[in-house]
Tab-separated table of C-alpha atoms in Angstrom:
chain	number	residue	atom	x	y	z
A	1	MET	CA	-17.376	0.075	-24.208
A	2	LYS	CA	-15.453	-2.378	-22.006
A	3	ALA	CA	-13.047	-3.107	-24.849
A	4	GLU	CA	-12.379	0.588	-25.495
A	5	LEU	CA	-11.694	1.279	-21.804
A	6	ASN	CA	-9.370	-1.709	-21.656
A	7	ASP	CA	-7.530	-0.508	-24.761
A	8	ILE	CA	-7.031	2.940	-23.197
A	9	ALA	CA	-5.695	1.335	-20.000
A	10	ASP	CA	-3.327	-0.835	-22.065
A	11	GLU	CA	-2.022	2.240	-23.856
A	12	VAL	CA	-1.359	4.187	-20.636
A	13	MET	CA	0.286	1.173	-19.024
A	14	ARG	CA	2.523	0.731	-22.060
A	15	LYS	CA	3.525	4.405	-21.952
A	16	TYR	CA	4.084	4.292	-18.194
A	17	ARG	CA	6.315	1.237	-18.530
A	18	GLY	CA	8.342	3.000	-21.209
A	19	LEU	CA	9.174	5.941	-18.942
A	20	PRO	CA	12.711	6.240	-17.589
A	21	LYS	CA	12.810	5.416	-13.876
A	22	ASP	CA	15.580	5.296	-11.331
A	23	TYR	CA	16.509	2.062	-9.526
A	24	ALA	CA	13.681	2.503	-7.029
A	25	GLY	CA	10.930	3.181	-9.549
A	26	HIS	CA	10.990	6.944	-9.030
A	27	ILE	CA	10.070	8.906	-12.113
A	28	PRO	CA	12.141	12.079	-12.496
A	29	VAL	CA	9.153	14.303	-13.139
A	30	GLY	CA	10.313	17.916	-12.747
A	31	LYS	CA	7.730	20.621	-12.166
A	32	GLY	CA	4.517	20.481	-14.163
A	33	ALA	CA	2.426	23.357	-15.436
A	34	SER	CA	0.576	23.655	-12.129
A	35	GLY	CA	3.893	23.970	-10.317
A	36	SER	CA	3.606	20.629	-8.593
A	37	ASP	CA	6.110	17.846	-9.073
A	38	THR	CA	3.386	15.411	-9.770
A	39	SER	CA	1.279	17.096	-12.411
A	40	LYS	CA	3.787	16.337	-15.162
A	41	ILE	CA	3.207	12.593	-15.062
A	42	ASP	CA	-0.566	13.183	-14.991
A	43	LYS	CA	-0.274	15.408	-18.036
A	44	PHE	CA	1.876	12.814	-19.794
A	45	ALA	CA	-0.712	10.085	-19.191
A	46	GLU	CA	-3.617	12.387	-20.066
A	47	ASP	CA	-1.989	13.324	-23.390
A	48	ALA	CA	-1.535	9.624	-24.125
A	49	VAL	CA	-5.252	8.977	-23.531
A	50	LEU	CA	-6.417	11.907	-25.664
A	51	ALA	CA	-4.113	11.006	-28.562
A	52	PHE	CA	-5.231	7.386	-28.408
A	53	MET	CA	-8.928	8.344	-28.376
A	54	ASP	CA	-8.410	10.512	-31.469
A	55	GLU	CA	-6.487	7.751	-33.213
A	56	GLN	CA	-9.097	5.089	-32.414
A	57	GLY	CA	-12.078	7.371	-33.017
A	58	ILE	CA	-13.523	6.892	-29.540
A	59	GLY	CA	-16.385	9.410	-29.561
A	60	LEU	CA	-16.602	10.507	-25.939
A	61	ASN	CA	-16.099	13.908	-24.403
A	62	VAL	CA	-13.428	13.991	-21.720
A	63	LEU	CA	-13.353	15.419	-18.212
A	64	SER	CA	-9.847	14.982	-16.853
A	65	GLU	CA	-7.631	16.198	-14.054
A	66	GLU	CA	-5.242	18.472	-15.958
A	67	ILE	CA	-7.123	19.547	-19.061
A	68	GLY	CA	-10.625	19.911	-17.589
A	69	PHE	CA	-13.620	19.352	-19.906
A	70	VAL	CA	-12.980	18.639	-23.586
A	71	ASP	CA	-16.042	18.697	-25.861
A	72	ARG	CA	-15.326	16.060	-28.492
A	73	GLY	CA	-18.876	16.090	-29.843
A	74	GLY	CA	-19.903	13.017	-27.859
A	75	LYS	CA	-23.158	12.220	-26.078
A	76	LYS	CA	-21.314	10.892	-23.051
A	77	THR	CA	-18.197	11.884	-21.170
A	78	LEU	CA	-15.169	9.882	-20.136
A	79	VAL	CA	-14.468	10.968	-16.559
A	80	LEU	CA	-10.756	10.317	-16.330
A	81	ASP	CA	-8.016	10.315	-13.751
A	82	PRO	CA	-5.048	9.304	-15.902
A	83	ILE	CA	-2.938	8.573	-12.791
A	84	ASP	CA	-4.708	8.195	-9.473
A	85	GLY	CA	-2.157	7.967	-6.654
A	86	THR	CA	0.335	10.192	-8.421
A	87	VAL	CA	2.505	10.615	-5.332
A	88	ASN	CA	2.845	6.834	-5.079
A	89	CYS	CA	3.601	6.617	-8.796
A	90	THR	CA	6.397	9.181	-8.782
A	91	ARG	CA	7.899	7.915	-5.505
A	92	GLY	CA	8.073	4.267	-6.490
A	93	ILE	CA	5.295	3.043	-4.165
A	94	PRO	CA	3.621	0.229	-6.124
A	95	PHE	CA	-0.043	1.285	-5.753
A	96	PHE	CA	-1.531	3.637	-8.364
A	97	SER	CA	-4.064	3.389	-11.153
A	98	ILE	CA	-5.902	4.814	-14.119
A	99	SER	CA	-9.572	5.471	-13.382
A	100	MET	CA	-12.224	5.843	-16.125
A	101	ALA	CA	-15.992	6.255	-15.908
A	102	VAL	CA	-18.475	6.876	-18.711
A	103	CYS	CA	-21.109	9.346	-17.507
A	104	SER	CA	-23.920	11.417	-19.060
A	105	LYS	CA	-24.969	14.230	-16.711
A	106	THR	CA	-23.708	13.347	-13.225
A	107	MET	CA	-21.638	10.675	-11.539
A	108	ALA	CA	-24.736	8.686	-10.572
A	109	ASP	CA	-25.655	7.892	-14.190
A	110	CYS	CA	-22.258	6.288	-14.885
A	111	ASP	CA	-22.821	3.137	-16.905
A	112	HIS	CA	-19.330	1.744	-17.486
A	113	ALA	CA	-16.292	1.973	-15.230
A	114	LEU	CA	-12.771	0.621	-15.353
A	115	VAL	CA	-9.906	0.942	-12.860
A	116	ARG	CA	-6.535	-0.560	-13.737
A	117	ASN	CA	-3.715	-0.993	-11.214
A	118	LEU	CA	-0.896	0.321	-13.410
A	119	PHE	CA	1.776	-1.489	-11.425
A	120	SER	CA	0.281	-4.982	-11.347
A	121	GLY	CA	-2.117	-4.759	-14.273
A	122	ASP	CA	-5.104	-5.917	-12.177
A	123	THR	CA	-8.258	-4.592	-13.822
A	124	TYR	CA	-11.603	-3.808	-12.202
A	125	TYR	CA	-14.619	-3.291	-14.432
A	126	ALA	CA	-18.319	-2.687	-13.872
A	127	ARG	CA	-21.342	-2.073	-16.079
A	128	ARG	CA	-24.415	-0.539	-14.455
A	129	GLY	CA	-26.768	-3.375	-13.573
A	130	GLY	CA	-24.215	-5.950	-14.710
A	131	GLY	CA	-22.095	-6.502	-11.601
A	132	ALA	CA	-18.428	-5.825	-10.929
A	133	GLU	CA	-15.404	-7.891	-11.799
A	134	LEU	CA	-11.676	-8.163	-11.210
A	135	ASN	CA	-9.737	-9.652	-14.124
A	136	GLY	CA	-12.994	-11.105	-15.418
A	137	HIS	CA	-14.089	-12.708	-12.137
A	138	ARG	CA	-17.179	-11.468	-10.297
A	139	ILE	CA	-16.333	-9.673	-7.023
A	140	ALA	CA	-18.433	-8.860	-3.974
A	141	VAL	CA	-18.142	-6.927	-0.731
A	142	SER	CA	-17.707	-8.596	2.664
A	143	LYS	CA	-19.551	-8.411	6.003
A	144	PHE	CA	-18.269	-6.228	8.826
A	145	ASN	CA	-16.911	-7.976	11.880
A	146	ARG	CA	-15.373	-5.590	14.389
A	147	ASP	CA	-12.626	-8.029	15.421
A	148	ASP	CA	-11.520	-8.874	11.898
A	149	SER	CA	-11.977	-5.731	9.887
A	150	LEU	CA	-9.877	-3.400	7.806
A	151	PHE	CA	-10.737	0.249	7.093
A	152	LEU	CA	-8.970	2.404	4.530
A	153	MET	CA	-8.634	5.912	5.918
A	154	PHE	CA	-7.795	9.265	4.422
A	155	ASP	CA	-5.177	10.583	6.824
A	156	GLY	CA	-2.477	13.223	7.285
A	157	ARG	CA	-2.237	16.953	7.910
A	158	ASP	CA	-5.781	17.806	6.859
A	159	VAL	CA	-7.715	14.957	8.417
A	160	ALA	CA	-10.812	15.845	10.464
A	161	PRO	CA	-10.740	14.829	14.149
A	162	GLU	CA	-13.884	12.697	13.631
A	163	SER	CA	-11.672	10.206	11.770
A	164	GLU	CA	-10.249	8.985	15.069
A	165	LYS	CA	-13.516	7.406	16.198
A	166	VAL	CA	-14.019	5.733	12.814
A	167	LYS	CA	-10.500	4.341	12.900
A	168	ALA	CA	-11.171	2.832	16.325
A	169	MET	CA	-14.041	0.742	14.913
A	170	ALA	CA	-11.758	-1.434	12.801
A	171	SER	CA	-9.194	-3.950	13.964
A	172	ARG	CA	-6.779	-2.760	11.253
A	173	VAL	CA	-6.385	0.425	9.251
A	174	ARG	CA	-4.478	1.303	6.103
A	175	THR	CA	-3.794	4.553	4.269
A	176	MET	CA	-2.653	3.590	0.790
A	177	GLY	CA	-2.755	6.890	-1.111
A	178	CYS	CA	-4.863	5.825	-4.106
A	179	ALA	CA	-8.616	6.316	-3.600
A	180	SER	CA	-9.777	4.377	-6.667
A	181	LEU	CA	-7.828	1.244	-5.729
A	182	GLU	CA	-8.799	1.635	-2.074
A	183	MET	CA	-12.465	1.691	-3.141
A	184	CYS	CA	-11.834	-1.434	-5.215
A	185	LEU	CA	-10.344	-3.154	-2.144
A	186	VAL	CA	-13.712	-2.568	-0.470
A	187	ALA	CA	-15.507	-3.837	-3.600
A	188	GLN	CA	-13.529	-7.090	-3.579
A	189	GLY	CA	-14.149	-7.623	0.147
A	190	SER	CA	-10.507	-7.128	1.213
A	191	ALA	CA	-11.468	-4.085	3.276
A	192	GLN	CA	-14.841	-3.153	4.762
A	193	ALA	CA	-14.781	0.640	4.432
A	194	HIS	CA	-13.015	3.628	2.925
A	195	TYR	CA	-13.505	6.879	4.815
A	196	MET	CA	-12.426	10.379	3.848
A	197	ASN	CA	-13.078	13.250	6.210
A	198	CYS	CA	-10.759	16.047	5.215
A	199	THR	CA	-10.888	19.620	6.511
A	200	LYS	CA	-9.252	21.170	3.463
A	201	ARG	CA	-11.544	21.514	0.484
A	202	SER	CA	-8.721	21.301	-2.071
A	203	ARG	CA	-7.790	17.816	-0.873
A	204	MET	CA	-11.319	16.388	-0.828
A	205	ILE	CA	-12.324	13.885	-3.501
A	206	ARG	CA	-13.298	14.920	-7.031
A	207	ILE	CA	-15.436	13.133	-9.573
A	208	VAL	CA	-12.363	12.128	-11.605
A	209	ASP	CA	-10.927	10.252	-8.610
A	210	ILE	CA	-14.029	8.379	-7.592
A	211	ALA	CA	-16.609	8.006	-10.381
A	212	ALA	CA	-15.296	4.692	-11.697
A	213	SER	CA	-14.663	2.979	-8.371
A	214	CYS	CA	-18.028	4.233	-7.132
A	215	LEU	CA	-19.863	2.221	-9.787
A	216	ILE	CA	-17.558	-0.761	-9.212
A	217	LEU	CA	-18.285	-0.733	-5.485
A	218	ARG	CA	-22.042	-0.329	-5.987
A	219	GLU	CA	-22.121	-3.169	-8.492
A	220	ALA	CA	-20.182	-5.320	-6.001
A	221	GLY	CA	-22.957	-4.762	-3.450
A	222	GLY	CA	-21.579	-1.766	-1.568
A	223	GLU	CA	-22.547	1.904	-1.285
A	224	VAL	CA	-20.917	5.331	-1.137
A	225	VAL	CA	-22.519	8.201	0.771
A	226	ASP	CA	-21.573	11.744	1.663
A	227	LEU	CA	-21.065	12.489	5.351
A	228	THR	CA	-24.717	13.463	5.825
A	229	GLY	CA	-25.640	9.939	4.740
A	230	ASN	CA	-27.009	10.724	1.276
A	231	LYS	CA	-26.016	8.575	-1.660
A	232	LEU	CA	-22.936	10.257	-3.121
A	233	ASP	CA	-23.378	12.055	-6.400
A	234	MET	CA	-21.096	14.600	-8.027
A	235	GLU	CA	-21.394	17.064	-10.868
A	236	LEU	CA	-19.406	16.624	-14.065
A	237	SER	CA	-16.978	19.303	-12.933
A	238	LEU	CA	-13.551	19.514	-11.319
A	239	ASP	CA	-14.904	22.116	-8.880
A	240	ASP	CA	-17.153	19.743	-6.980
A	241	ARG	CA	-15.345	18.371	-3.908
A	242	LYS	CA	-16.718	15.974	-1.300
A	243	ASN	CA	-15.911	13.875	1.719
A	244	PHE	CA	-17.391	10.385	1.766
A	245	LEU	CA	-17.893	7.011	3.372
A	246	ALA	CA	-17.741	3.877	1.221
A	247	TYR	CA	-18.732	0.527	2.700
A	248	GLY	CA	-19.664	-3.036	1.933
A	249	ASP	CA	-21.952	-3.663	4.882
A	250	PRO	CA	-24.784	-1.170	5.705
A	251	LYS	CA	-24.049	-1.714	9.422
A	252	ILE	CA	-20.988	0.482	8.913
A	253	LYS	CA	-23.101	3.434	7.791
A	254	GLU	CA	-25.152	3.196	11.005
A	255	LEU	CA	-22.034	2.999	13.145
A	256	VAL	CA	-20.087	5.789	11.464
A	257	LEU	CA	-22.682	8.451	10.608
B	1	MET	CA	25.208	-15.805	1.942
B	2	LYS	CA	23.382	-13.512	-0.517
B	3	ALA	CA	22.816	-16.442	-2.872
B	4	GLU	CA	21.396	-18.630	-0.095
B	5	LEU	CA	18.996	-15.917	1.081
B	6	ASN	CA	17.872	-15.328	-2.494
B	7	ASP	CA	17.304	-19.063	-2.978
B	8	ILE	CA	15.140	-19.191	0.163
B	9	ALA	CA	13.099	-16.197	-1.056
B	10	ASP	CA	12.666	-17.878	-4.461
B	11	GLU	CA	11.402	-21.029	-2.773
B	12	VAL	CA	8.842	-19.193	-0.607
B	13	MET	CA	7.671	-17.113	-3.559
B	14	ARG	CA	7.231	-20.271	-5.647
B	15	LYS	CA	5.211	-21.907	-2.855
B	16	TYR	CA	3.124	-18.766	-2.316
B	17	ARG	CA	2.317	-18.565	-6.026
B	18	GLY	CA	1.221	-22.179	-5.991
B	19	LEU	CA	-1.364	-21.614	-3.250
B	20	PRO	CA	-5.047	-21.642	-4.183
B	21	LYS	CA	-6.491	-18.117	-4.085
B	22	ASP	CA	-9.896	-16.692	-4.783
B	23	TYR	CA	-10.496	-14.149	-7.557
B	24	ALA	CA	-9.319	-11.281	-5.389
B	25	GLY	CA	-6.102	-12.898	-4.187
B	26	HIS	CA	-7.530	-13.908	-0.826
B	27	ILE	CA	-6.002	-17.069	0.557
B	28	PRO	CA	-8.520	-19.300	2.343
B	29	VAL	CA	-6.393	-19.751	5.438
B	30	GLY	CA	-8.619	-21.154	8.177
B	31	LYS	CA	-7.499	-20.901	11.784
B	32	GLY	CA	-3.844	-21.628	12.562
B	33	ALA	CA	-2.371	-23.205	15.677
B	34	SER	CA	-2.304	-19.865	17.476
B	35	GLY	CA	-6.012	-19.411	16.790
B	36	SER	CA	-5.552	-16.521	14.387
B	37	ASP	CA	-6.651	-16.637	10.786
B	38	THR	CA	-3.298	-15.485	9.646
B	39	SER	CA	-0.896	-17.788	11.421
B	40	LYS	CA	-1.590	-20.660	9.034
B	41	ILE	CA	-0.016	-18.957	6.039
B	42	ASP	CA	2.976	-17.972	8.201
B	43	LYS	CA	3.373	-21.569	9.292
B	44	PHE	CA	3.097	-22.751	5.692
B	45	ALA	CA	5.870	-20.391	4.583
B	46	GLU	CA	8.008	-21.150	7.633
B	47	ASP	CA	7.772	-24.900	6.968
B	48	ALA	CA	8.849	-24.245	3.383
B	49	VAL	CA	11.933	-22.344	4.568
B	50	LEU	CA	12.940	-24.995	7.125
B	51	ALA	CA	12.530	-27.860	4.672
B	52	PHE	CA	14.514	-25.975	2.032
B	53	MET	CA	17.345	-25.194	4.477
B	54	ASP	CA	17.586	-28.878	5.425
B	55	GLU	CA	17.559	-29.917	1.791
B	56	GLN	CA	20.232	-27.405	0.809
B	57	GLY	CA	22.306	-27.890	3.941
B	58	ILE	CA	22.186	-24.229	4.951
B	59	GLY	CA	23.841	-24.357	8.376
B	60	LEU	CA	22.126	-21.561	10.267
B	61	ASN	CA	19.974	-21.695	13.372
B	62	VAL	CA	16.521	-20.191	12.886
B	63	LEU	CA	14.509	-17.728	14.926
B	64	SER	CA	11.079	-17.440	13.353
B	65	GLU	CA	7.611	-16.164	14.119
B	66	GLU	CA	5.717	-19.429	14.595
B	67	ILE	CA	8.328	-21.979	15.620
B	68	GLY	CA	10.545	-19.766	17.792
B	69	PHE	CA	14.258	-20.640	18.075
B	70	VAL	CA	15.532	-23.755	16.308
B	71	ASP	CA	19.089	-24.821	17.149
B	72	ARG	CA	20.429	-26.314	13.936
B	73	GLY	CA	24.028	-26.410	15.225
B	74	GLY	CA	24.974	-23.197	13.426
B	75	LYS	CA	27.215	-20.364	14.558
B	76	LYS	CA	24.740	-17.778	13.334
B	77	THR	CA	20.966	-17.464	13.281
B	78	LEU	CA	18.572	-16.705	10.461
B	79	VAL	CA	16.095	-14.213	11.937
B	80	LEU	CA	13.049	-14.900	9.806
B	81	ASP	CA	9.623	-13.511	9.211
B	82	PRO	CA	8.339	-15.897	6.547
B	83	ILE	CA	5.427	-13.548	5.727
B	84	ASP	CA	5.602	-9.962	6.934
B	85	GLY	CA	2.299	-8.204	6.286
B	86	THR	CA	0.256	-11.368	6.743
B	87	VAL	CA	-3.038	-9.502	6.900
B	88	ASN	CA	-2.285	-7.929	3.513
B	89	CYS	CA	-1.260	-11.304	2.114
B	90	THR	CA	-4.415	-13.138	3.140
B	91	ARG	CA	-6.716	-10.252	2.178
B	92	GLY	CA	-5.329	-9.740	-1.301
B	93	ILE	CA	-3.607	-6.399	-0.620
B	94	PRO	CA	-0.489	-6.534	-2.791
B	95	PHE	CA	2.135	-5.494	-0.215
B	96	PHE	CA	3.818	-8.218	1.873
B	97	SER	CA	7.260	-9.776	2.094
B	98	ILE	CA	9.661	-12.344	3.427
B	99	SER	CA	12.245	-10.841	5.778
B	100	MET	CA	15.561	-12.554	6.600
B	101	ALA	CA	18.537	-11.370	8.650
B	102	VAL	CA	21.678	-13.294	9.614
B	103	CYS	CA	22.624	-12.393	13.187
B	104	SER	CA	25.038	-13.683	15.835
B	105	LYS	CA	24.072	-12.398	19.287
B	106	THR	CA	21.757	-9.426	18.796
B	107	MET	CA	20.064	-7.552	15.972
B	108	ALA	CA	22.886	-5.006	15.820
B	109	ASP	CA	25.476	-7.565	14.675
B	110	CYS	CA	23.390	-8.587	11.641
B	111	ASP	CA	25.719	-8.958	8.669
B	112	HIS	CA	23.439	-10.002	5.805
B	113	ALA	CA	19.814	-9.046	5.216
B	114	LEU	CA	17.295	-9.697	2.482
B	115	VAL	CA	13.688	-8.522	2.105
B	116	ARG	CA	11.670	-9.749	-0.879
B	117	ASN	CA	8.325	-8.242	-1.887
B	118	LEU	CA	6.481	-11.528	-2.473
B	119	PHE	CA	3.911	-9.906	-4.742
B	120	SER	CA	6.218	-8.030	-7.118
B	121	GLY	CA	9.459	-9.946	-6.565
B	122	ASP	CA	11.440	-6.762	-5.792
B	123	THR	CA	14.408	-7.732	-3.655
B	124	TYR	CA	16.294	-5.600	-1.147
B	125	TYR	CA	19.656	-6.818	0.097
B	126	ALA	CA	22.366	-5.434	2.360
B	127	ARG	CA	25.691	-6.673	3.672
B	128	ARG	CA	27.110	-4.928	6.730
B	129	GLY	CA	29.616	-2.360	5.507
B	130	GLY	CA	28.728	-3.113	1.889
B	131	GLY	CA	25.762	-0.826	1.216
B	132	ALA	CA	22.155	-1.630	0.381
B	133	GLU	CA	20.600	-2.520	-2.943
B	134	LEU	CA	17.265	-3.037	-4.660
B	135	ASN	CA	17.346	-5.597	-7.465
B	136	GLY	CA	21.116	-5.153	-7.631
B	137	HIS	CA	21.107	-1.342	-7.778
B	138	ARG	CA	22.544	0.706	-4.919
B	139	ILE	CA	19.858	2.608	-2.968
B	140	ALA	CA	20.073	5.600	-0.646
B	141	VAL	CA	17.819	7.594	1.674
B	142	SER	CA	16.481	11.054	0.819
B	143	LYS	CA	16.546	14.450	2.565
B	144	PHE	CA	13.563	15.682	4.568
B	145	ASN	CA	11.615	18.593	3.181
B	146	ARG	CA	8.496	19.382	5.196
B	147	ASP	CA	6.466	20.376	2.116
B	148	ASP	CA	7.310	17.326	0.056
B	149	SER	CA	7.602	14.490	2.516
B	150	LEU	CA	6.013	11.143	3.153
B	151	PHE	CA	5.947	9.370	6.526
B	152	LEU	CA	4.903	5.766	7.030
B	153	MET	CA	2.952	5.515	10.271
B	154	PHE	CA	1.837	2.658	12.466
B	155	ASP	CA	-1.841	3.441	13.051
B	156	GLY	CA	-5.122	2.016	14.273
B	157	ARG	CA	-6.735	1.038	17.567
B	158	ASP	CA	-3.541	0.848	19.599
B	159	VAL	CA	-1.711	3.908	18.318
B	160	ALA	CA	-0.241	6.294	20.909
B	161	PRO	CA	-1.594	9.859	20.861
B	162	GLU	CA	1.956	11.206	20.232
B	163	SER	CA	1.656	9.862	16.676
B	164	GLU	CA	-0.606	12.782	15.777
B	165	LYS	CA	2.150	15.381	16.083
B	166	VAL	CA	4.560	13.232	14.062
B	167	LYS	CA	1.949	12.762	11.347
B	168	ALA	CA	1.498	16.530	11.133
B	169	MET	CA	5.177	17.004	10.223
B	170	ALA	CA	4.833	15.302	6.852
B	171	SER	CA	2.919	16.498	3.820
B	172	ARG	CA	1.691	12.930	3.176
B	173	VAL	CA	1.255	9.837	5.299
B	174	ARG	CA	0.745	6.184	4.508
B	175	THR	CA	-0.041	3.109	6.602
B	176	MET	CA	0.798	0.113	4.448
B	177	GLY	CA	0.706	-2.792	6.914
B	178	CYS	CA	4.119	-4.335	6.194
B	179	ALA	CA	6.931	-2.945	8.376
B	180	SER	CA	9.838	-4.509	6.476
B	181	LEU	CA	8.739	-3.070	3.121
B	182	GLU	CA	7.860	0.253	4.744
B	183	MET	CA	11.407	0.426	6.138
B	184	CYS	CA	12.727	-0.368	2.654
B	185	LEU	CA	10.669	2.521	1.226
B	186	VAL	CA	12.619	4.777	3.600
B	187	ALA	CA	15.881	3.097	2.536
B	188	GLN	CA	15.187	3.762	-1.140
B	189	GLY	CA	14.257	7.401	-0.468
B	190	SER	CA	10.555	7.023	-1.366
B	191	ALA	CA	9.544	7.945	2.176
B	192	GLN	CA	11.465	9.899	4.792
B	193	ALA	CA	10.400	8.133	7.992
B	194	HIS	CA	8.654	5.126	9.467
B	195	TYR	CA	7.256	5.655	12.959
B	196	MET	CA	5.684	3.131	15.302
B	197	ASN	CA	4.312	4.276	18.631
B	198	CYS	CA	1.919	1.634	19.843
B	199	THR	CA	0.383	1.408	23.301
B	200	LYS	CA	-0.159	-2.347	23.235
B	201	ARG	CA	2.986	-4.373	23.829
B	202	SER	CA	1.754	-7.378	21.815
B	203	ARG	CA	1.523	-5.275	18.657
B	204	MET	CA	4.933	-3.594	18.960
B	205	ILE	CA	7.699	-4.656	16.590
B	206	ARG	CA	9.737	-7.821	17.098
B	207	ILE	CA	13.212	-8.693	15.864
B	208	VAL	CA	11.802	-11.015	13.178
B	209	ASP	CA	9.845	-8.116	11.641
B	210	ILE	CA	12.600	-5.561	11.590
B	211	ALA	CA	16.117	-7.066	11.731
B	212	ALA	CA	16.589	-7.315	7.966
B	213	SER	CA	15.144	-3.957	6.976
B	214	CYS	CA	17.063	-2.324	9.828
B	215	LEU	CA	20.398	-3.310	8.249
B	216	ILE	CA	19.116	-2.360	4.798
B	217	LEU	CA	18.107	1.102	6.012
B	218	ARG	CA	21.383	1.658	7.883
B	219	GLU	CA	23.411	0.598	4.840
B	220	ALA	CA	21.330	2.999	2.725
B	221	GLY	CA	22.422	5.874	5.004
B	222	GLY	CA	19.504	5.918	7.460
B	223	GLU	CA	19.082	5.036	11.120
B	224	VAL	CA	16.574	3.346	13.430
B	225	VAL	CA	16.225	4.391	17.071
B	226	ASP	CA	13.954	3.504	19.958
B	227	LEU	CA	11.697	6.275	21.225
B	228	THR	CA	14.273	7.425	23.781
B	229	GLY	CA	16.614	8.136	20.871
B	230	ASN	CA	19.030	5.229	21.321
B	231	LYS	CA	20.137	3.188	18.336
B	232	LEU	CA	17.638	0.334	18.122
B	233	ASP	CA	18.894	-3.084	19.122
B	234	MET	CA	16.882	-6.182	19.955
B	235	GLU	CA	17.627	-9.508	21.568
B	236	LEU	CA	17.461	-12.749	19.583
B	237	SER	CA	14.091	-13.538	21.117
B	238	LEU	CA	10.430	-13.246	20.193
B	239	ASP	CA	9.709	-11.732	23.618
B	240	ASP	CA	11.514	-8.467	22.963
B	241	ARG	CA	9.061	-5.812	21.692
B	242	LYS	CA	9.833	-2.196	20.834
B	243	ASN	CA	8.483	0.995	19.361
B	244	PHE	CA	10.795	2.832	16.978
B	245	LEU	CA	11.553	5.698	14.641
B	246	ALA	CA	13.310	4.989	11.342
B	247	TYR	CA	14.534	7.868	9.189
B	248	GLY	CA	16.762	8.866	6.342
B	249	ASP	CA	17.598	12.383	7.461
B	250	PRO	CA	18.877	12.981	11.058
B	251	LYS	CA	16.820	16.208	11.130
B	252	ILE	CA	13.766	13.996	11.599
B	253	LYS	CA	15.136	12.517	14.817
B	254	GLU	CA	15.560	16.026	16.256
B	255	LEU	CA	12.040	17.013	15.240
B	256	VAL	CA	10.259	13.881	16.422
B	257	LEU	CA	12.007	12.887	19.666
């Protein structure tokens, strides 16, 4: 399955690189079907994945951002965000990805996951029980040290006030705008936590955004919980929305929740 | 002067790429002279610049982060941050740069500026009165539209409470941890503002961080002001520290200050 996921990522990266861009890497997207500027590039990448899966005979169902659930007669489902960090992608900010997880009934039973940074090509992969890797090298989370720590924070208009106290726990914070890659930064020990506490349901995380990086982080020794402290799980549906805390060191869960 | 600045950036990028890194791009830095984990990589890059300038006979004085002011008998001074976004660089977060500005007496008289993204190689350059470019293509700021806007915010432990109201003006926010590249994102129209309002003097911006990107942004049609609304200027000294607002559209200045 690793090879198939890699092939899909290669295909999307090839298509992305072939797109016309202005000098600053902006993609002139126009309005997509959903009326947003950004959905057109997602649709473009999603179409590329579906066509490639047909062509290669990859027998998985698909749950994806634009198209929803596609029954392709498979036993398992590819949970897909064809472009995670779409705003970054269309604005020329070099931090966005494709995120793919192979699940059966819920997010928790995911057994293969791949996240590719579509700008740099860096590839994160995990198999359930088999560890997590970046470009073929085993990765692992890092310990939390208050004076030398970095937290990745959901932030902006719809952030919950509780975020302020979490932010104050870390010596540095970042808001990078691509949840899957931010989770992978925790998995590789670059950051110690990723926290989303959003007041607006429609901006909370969905399974397509987080399923892959969730397995990668768990296989790297970390954990992801909802804000009541339970291990995060999500239904195979675009309607399920959650806030979450992802961390490398369990001390962070005690401090934050 | 453009060629010389480009040559220096090439040299630092070559040296950076030659450094041993772990799987995740972390650089094992150890403690530097200033006691921080990060100063060692800055010193390494600074040494590379100074040696290269001697070798090539580039007759500028230097004002740089680690070494301070070096009188090399020049009429002008290279205001240098050898690695801007050091925390990103050492932690394997792919967003850091070298920042170089050629100044005479203060930041405002800067006449050449170059910022290189050391991860991707993207190069921003401006000559006073000659416009700003990214990889040789002219760049320009973008208009502010409240519903489709992105602000780059200084954030974390030492952020001033006023930042909250500024954050709320934009539909999206990012905190990327590299001021020079964040300024360049405003210059290229990817973001509409970069705002730093920090309560701790030692974390406010210095001339070495901002001189180059300040010229680049101004030549791209934007402006940088201090938080009283005056055009930002800084002395040729590491002791001068400021907060600031950088923007593409003058409407933002009216709204924020």
